[in-house]
């Protein structure tokens, strides 16, 4: 049984077409959806969704064909680079780790 839908390109081919991948927390995407959506359209981001999960937080991965497009997106939202090979092997780890703080008293 195939792991992808009929007509979809393979993960490896996708990573060759869009080698520059940037992760943004799902919470930030939700809070700033209009800004993220309009900039990703201007920069011709891939329309195929990619996600990752790290430190109990979801990330949306935006994929770009050109490095300049990815860098513009990276700077606009304080996102972080994702290595496609690490993401495929589920080895990618976010540089940001939220620490849960309990209430005292």
Short mmCIF file of N, CA and C in Angstrom, two decimals:
data_model
loop_
_atom_site.label_atom_id
_atom_site.label_comp_id
_atom_site.label_asym_id
_atom_site.label_seq_id
_atom_site.Cartn_x
_atom_site.Cartn_y
_atom_site.Cartn_z
N UNK A 1 0.84 -1.16 0.00
CA UNK A 1 0.00 0.00 0.00
C UNK A 1 0.89 1.23 0.00
N UNK A 2 0.54 2.20 -0.79
CA UNK A 2 1.33 3.42 -0.93
C UNK A 2 1.05 4.37 0.23
N UNK A 3 2.08 5.17 0.60
CA UNK A 3 1.92 6.12 1.67
C UNK A 3 1.47 7.49 1.20
N UNK A 4 1.18 7.62 -0.09
CA UNK A 4 0.75 8.91 -0.61
C UNK A 4 -0.42 8.70 -1.57
N UNK A 5 -1.13 9.77 -1.82
CA UNK A 5 -2.29 9.68 -2.70
C UNK A 5 -1.86 9.55 -4.15
N UNK A 6 -2.72 9.01 -4.93
CA UNK A 6 -2.47 8.85 -6.36
C UNK A 6 -2.27 10.23 -6.99
N UNK A 7 -1.21 10.40 -7.72
CA UNK A 7 -0.92 11.66 -8.39
C UNK A 7 0.00 12.59 -7.60
N UNK A 8 0.20 12.33 -6.32
CA UNK A 8 1.11 13.15 -5.52
C UNK A 8 2.55 12.81 -5.87
N UNK A 9 3.41 13.82 -5.77
CA UNK A 9 4.83 13.56 -6.00
C UNK A 9 5.43 12.95 -4.73
N UNK A 10 6.53 12.25 -4.89
CA UNK A 10 7.16 11.62 -3.73
C UNK A 10 7.80 12.67 -2.82
N UNK A 11 8.03 12.29 -1.60
CA UNK A 11 8.65 13.19 -0.62
C UNK A 11 10.04 13.62 -1.06
N UNK A 12 10.80 12.71 -1.63
CA UNK A 12 12.15 13.02 -2.09
C UNK A 12 12.12 14.03 -3.24
N UNK A 13 11.25 13.84 -4.19
CA UNK A 13 11.12 14.78 -5.31
C UNK A 13 10.64 16.14 -4.82
N UNK A 14 9.71 16.13 -3.88
CA UNK A 14 9.23 17.39 -3.30
C UNK A 14 10.38 18.16 -2.67
N UNK A 15 11.24 17.46 -1.92
CA UNK A 15 12.38 18.11 -1.26
C UNK A 15 13.41 18.62 -2.26
N UNK A 16 13.49 18.01 -3.43
CA UNK A 16 14.39 18.51 -4.47
C UNK A 16 13.83 19.78 -5.11
N UNK A 17 12.53 19.84 -5.28
CA UNK A 17 11.90 21.02 -5.88
C UNK A 17 11.88 22.17 -4.89
N UNK A 18 11.60 21.88 -3.63
CA UNK A 18 11.51 22.90 -2.57
C UNK A 18 12.54 22.59 -1.48
N UNK A 19 13.82 22.87 -1.73
CA UNK A 19 14.85 22.49 -0.75
C UNK A 19 14.93 23.40 0.47
N UNK A 20 14.34 24.59 0.40
CA UNK A 20 14.44 25.55 1.51
C UNK A 20 13.14 25.51 2.30
N UNK A 21 13.22 24.97 3.51
CA UNK A 21 12.04 24.78 4.32
C UNK A 21 12.19 25.51 5.65
N UNK A 22 11.10 26.16 6.05
CA UNK A 22 11.09 27.03 7.23
C UNK A 22 9.92 26.63 8.11
N UNK A 23 10.17 26.49 9.41
CA UNK A 23 9.12 26.10 10.37
C UNK A 23 8.66 27.29 11.18
N UNK A 24 7.36 27.33 11.38
CA UNK A 24 6.73 28.38 12.17
C UNK A 24 5.76 27.67 13.11
N UNK A 25 5.70 28.10 14.36
CA UNK A 25 4.80 27.41 15.30
C UNK A 25 3.36 27.54 14.82
N UNK A 26 2.61 26.48 15.02
CA UNK A 26 1.21 26.48 14.60
C UNK A 26 0.42 27.56 15.33
N UNK A 27 0.80 27.83 16.57
CA UNK A 27 0.13 28.87 17.35
C UNK A 27 0.33 30.24 16.70
N UNK A 28 1.55 30.53 16.25
CA UNK A 28 1.81 31.81 15.60
C UNK A 28 1.08 31.91 14.26
N UNK A 29 1.03 30.79 13.53
CA UNK A 29 0.29 30.78 12.26
C UNK A 29 -1.18 31.10 12.53
N UNK A 30 -1.73 30.52 13.59
CA UNK A 30 -3.12 30.75 13.92
C UNK A 30 -3.36 32.22 14.32
N UNK A 31 -2.46 32.78 15.13
CA UNK A 31 -2.65 34.15 15.60
C UNK A 31 -2.42 35.19 14.50
N UNK A 32 -1.51 34.91 13.58
CA UNK A 32 -1.17 35.87 12.53
C UNK A 32 -1.49 35.31 11.14
N UNK A 33 -2.61 34.60 11.04
CA UNK A 33 -2.92 33.87 9.82
C UNK A 33 -2.93 34.76 8.57
N UNK A 34 -3.58 35.90 8.64
CA UNK A 34 -3.68 36.77 7.45
C UNK A 34 -2.31 37.22 6.98
N UNK A 35 -1.44 37.61 7.90
CA UNK A 35 -0.08 38.05 7.53
C UNK A 35 0.73 36.89 6.93
N UNK A 36 0.68 35.74 7.59
CA UNK A 36 1.43 34.58 7.13
C UNK A 36 0.94 34.14 5.76
N UNK A 37 -0.36 34.09 5.59
CA UNK A 37 -0.95 33.63 4.34
C UNK A 37 -0.61 34.59 3.19
N UNK A 38 -0.72 35.89 3.42
CA UNK A 38 -0.44 36.83 2.33
C UNK A 38 1.03 36.83 1.94
N UNK A 39 1.93 36.75 2.92
CA UNK A 39 3.36 36.73 2.59
C UNK A 39 3.75 35.41 1.90
N UNK A 40 3.18 34.31 2.35
CA UNK A 40 3.52 33.04 1.71
C UNK A 40 3.03 33.01 0.26
N UNK A 41 1.92 33.66 -0.03
CA UNK A 41 1.45 33.75 -1.42
C UNK A 41 2.35 34.66 -2.25
N UNK A 42 2.76 35.79 -1.67
CA UNK A 42 3.65 36.71 -2.39
C UNK A 42 4.98 36.05 -2.73
N UNK A 43 5.48 35.23 -1.81
CA UNK A 43 6.78 34.59 -2.00
C UNK A 43 6.69 33.25 -2.74
N UNK A 44 5.51 32.91 -3.21
CA UNK A 44 5.29 31.68 -3.98
C UNK A 44 5.69 30.43 -3.20
N UNK A 45 5.18 30.35 -2.01
CA UNK A 45 5.42 29.19 -1.15
C UNK A 45 4.65 27.99 -1.69
N UNK A 46 5.14 26.80 -1.40
CA UNK A 46 4.45 25.58 -1.83
C UNK A 46 3.07 25.52 -1.20
N UNK A 47 2.11 25.04 -1.95
CA UNK A 47 0.75 24.90 -1.43
C UNK A 47 0.54 23.57 -0.72
N UNK A 48 1.52 22.67 -0.80
CA UNK A 48 1.40 21.40 -0.10
C UNK A 48 1.77 21.59 1.36
N UNK A 49 0.95 21.08 2.25
CA UNK A 49 1.17 21.27 3.68
C UNK A 49 2.18 20.28 4.23
N UNK A 50 3.05 20.77 5.07
CA UNK A 50 4.00 19.94 5.79
C UNK A 50 3.92 20.37 7.25
N UNK A 51 4.03 19.40 8.15
CA UNK A 51 3.98 19.72 9.57
C UNK A 51 5.06 18.94 10.31
N UNK A 52 5.34 19.39 11.52
CA UNK A 52 6.28 18.70 12.39
C UNK A 52 5.79 18.87 13.83
N UNK A 53 6.24 18.02 14.69
CA UNK A 53 5.85 18.06 16.09
C UNK A 53 7.11 17.95 16.92
N UNK A 54 7.33 18.91 17.82
CA UNK A 54 8.53 18.92 18.64
C UNK A 54 8.23 19.61 19.97
N UNK A 55 8.72 19.04 21.05
CA UNK A 55 8.53 19.59 22.39
C UNK A 55 7.05 19.86 22.68
N UNK A 56 6.18 18.94 22.29
CA UNK A 56 4.74 19.06 22.51
C UNK A 56 4.13 20.30 21.86
N UNK A 57 4.70 20.72 20.74
CA UNK A 57 4.16 21.87 20.02
C UNK A 57 4.19 21.57 18.52
N UNK A 58 3.12 21.96 17.85
CA UNK A 58 3.02 21.73 16.42
C UNK A 58 3.69 22.85 15.63
N UNK A 59 4.25 22.50 14.49
CA UNK A 59 4.89 23.45 13.60
C UNK A 59 4.34 23.27 12.19
N UNK A 60 4.15 24.36 11.50
CA UNK A 60 3.77 24.33 10.10
C UNK A 60 5.03 24.64 9.31
N UNK A 61 5.32 23.82 8.31
CA UNK A 61 6.54 23.98 7.54
C UNK A 61 6.20 24.56 6.17
N UNK A 62 6.79 25.70 5.87
CA UNK A 62 6.61 26.37 4.60
C UNK A 62 7.81 26.06 3.72
N UNK A 63 7.56 25.69 2.48
CA UNK A 63 8.61 25.22 1.58
C UNK A 63 8.77 26.17 0.40
N UNK A 64 10.03 26.50 0.10
CA UNK A 64 10.33 27.46 -0.96
C UNK A 64 11.36 26.89 -1.92
N UNK A 65 11.26 27.32 -3.17
CA UNK A 65 12.20 26.87 -4.19
C UNK A 65 13.49 27.71 -4.16
N UNK A 66 13.38 28.98 -3.76
CA UNK A 66 14.54 29.88 -3.74
C UNK A 66 14.91 30.25 -2.32
N UNK A 67 16.20 30.33 -2.06
CA UNK A 67 16.69 30.67 -0.73
C UNK A 67 16.28 32.08 -0.32
N UNK A 68 16.28 33.01 -1.26
CA UNK A 68 15.92 34.40 -0.94
C UNK A 68 14.48 34.50 -0.45
N UNK A 69 13.59 33.70 -1.03
CA UNK A 69 12.20 33.69 -0.58
C UNK A 69 12.10 33.15 0.85
N UNK A 70 12.81 32.07 1.11
CA UNK A 70 12.78 31.47 2.45
C UNK A 70 13.37 32.42 3.49
N UNK A 71 14.45 33.12 3.14
CA UNK A 71 15.06 34.06 4.08
C UNK A 71 14.13 35.22 4.40
N UNK A 72 13.39 35.71 3.40
CA UNK A 72 12.43 36.80 3.64
C UNK A 72 11.34 36.35 4.60
N UNK A 73 10.85 35.14 4.42
CA UNK A 73 9.82 34.59 5.30
C UNK A 73 10.38 34.36 6.69
N UNK A 74 11.60 33.86 6.75
CA UNK A 74 12.28 33.59 8.01
C UNK A 74 12.40 34.85 8.85
N UNK A 75 12.80 35.94 8.24
CA UNK A 75 12.99 37.19 8.96
C UNK A 75 11.66 37.84 9.35
N UNK A 76 10.65 37.69 8.52
CA UNK A 76 9.36 38.32 8.81
C UNK A 76 8.68 37.74 10.03
N UNK A 77 8.87 36.46 10.29
CA UNK A 77 8.14 35.81 11.37
C UNK A 77 9.02 35.15 12.41
N UNK A 78 10.32 35.38 12.40
CA UNK A 78 11.23 34.76 13.36
C UNK A 78 11.03 33.24 13.38
N UNK A 79 11.01 32.69 12.20
CA UNK A 79 10.84 31.24 12.04
C UNK A 79 12.23 30.59 12.12
N UNK A 80 12.30 29.30 11.81
CA UNK A 80 13.60 28.63 11.84
C UNK A 80 13.73 27.64 10.69
N UNK A 81 14.97 27.40 10.29
CA UNK A 81 15.26 26.51 9.18
C UNK A 81 14.95 25.07 9.55
N UNK A 82 14.54 24.32 8.55
CA UNK A 82 14.31 22.88 8.72
C UNK A 82 15.10 22.16 7.64
N UNK A 83 15.86 21.16 8.06
CA UNK A 83 16.57 20.32 7.10
C UNK A 83 15.60 19.25 6.63
N UNK A 84 15.29 19.21 5.32
CA UNK A 84 14.31 18.22 4.84
C UNK A 84 14.68 16.78 5.18
N UNK A 85 15.97 16.46 5.18
CA UNK A 85 16.38 15.08 5.49
C UNK A 85 16.08 14.74 6.94
N UNK A 86 16.33 15.70 7.85
CA UNK A 86 16.04 15.46 9.26
C UNK A 86 14.53 15.32 9.48
N UNK A 87 13.76 16.15 8.78
CA UNK A 87 12.31 16.09 8.93
C UNK A 87 11.76 14.76 8.44
N UNK A 88 12.30 14.26 7.34
CA UNK A 88 11.84 12.97 6.80
C UNK A 88 12.13 11.84 7.77
N UNK A 89 13.28 11.92 8.46
CA UNK A 89 13.66 10.87 9.43
C UNK A 89 13.09 11.15 10.82
N UNK A 90 12.32 12.22 10.93
CA UNK A 90 11.73 12.67 12.19
C UNK A 90 12.80 12.95 13.24
N UNK A 91 13.92 13.55 12.80
CA UNK A 91 15.02 13.90 13.70
C UNK A 91 15.10 15.41 13.94
N UNK A 92 14.26 16.19 13.24
CA UNK A 92 14.33 17.63 13.38
C UNK A 92 13.87 18.05 14.77
N UNK A 93 14.62 18.96 15.39
CA UNK A 93 14.29 19.46 16.73
C UNK A 93 14.32 20.99 16.67
N UNK A 94 13.29 21.60 17.20
CA UNK A 94 13.20 23.05 17.23
C UNK A 94 14.25 23.63 18.18
N UNK A 95 14.75 24.79 17.84
CA UNK A 95 15.72 25.45 18.74
C UNK A 95 15.01 26.09 19.93
N UNK A 96 13.69 26.32 19.79
CA UNK A 96 12.91 26.91 20.88
C UNK A 96 12.25 25.80 21.67
N UNK A 97 12.44 25.85 22.97
CA UNK A 97 11.77 24.89 23.83
C UNK A 97 11.00 25.65 24.90
N UNK A 98 9.71 25.50 24.89
CA UNK A 98 8.90 26.17 25.88
C UNK A 98 8.96 25.39 27.18
N UNK A 99 9.12 26.12 28.25
CA UNK A 99 9.15 25.50 29.56
C UNK A 99 7.82 25.78 30.24
N UNK A 100 7.15 24.74 30.64
CA UNK A 100 5.88 24.91 31.31
C UNK A 100 6.14 25.35 32.74
N UNK A 101 5.51 26.43 33.12
CA UNK A 101 5.68 27.00 34.44
C UNK A 101 4.41 26.80 35.24
N UNK A 102 4.55 26.17 36.37
CA UNK A 102 3.39 25.93 37.23
C UNK A 102 3.11 27.13 38.11
N UNK A 103 1.92 27.20 38.61
CA UNK A 103 1.54 28.27 39.52
C UNK A 103 1.85 27.87 40.94
N UNK A 104 2.37 28.79 41.66
CA UNK A 104 2.67 28.53 43.07
C UNK A 104 1.52 29.04 43.93
N UNK A 105 1.22 28.32 44.98
CA UNK A 105 0.24 28.82 45.93
C UNK A 105 -1.05 28.19 45.90
#
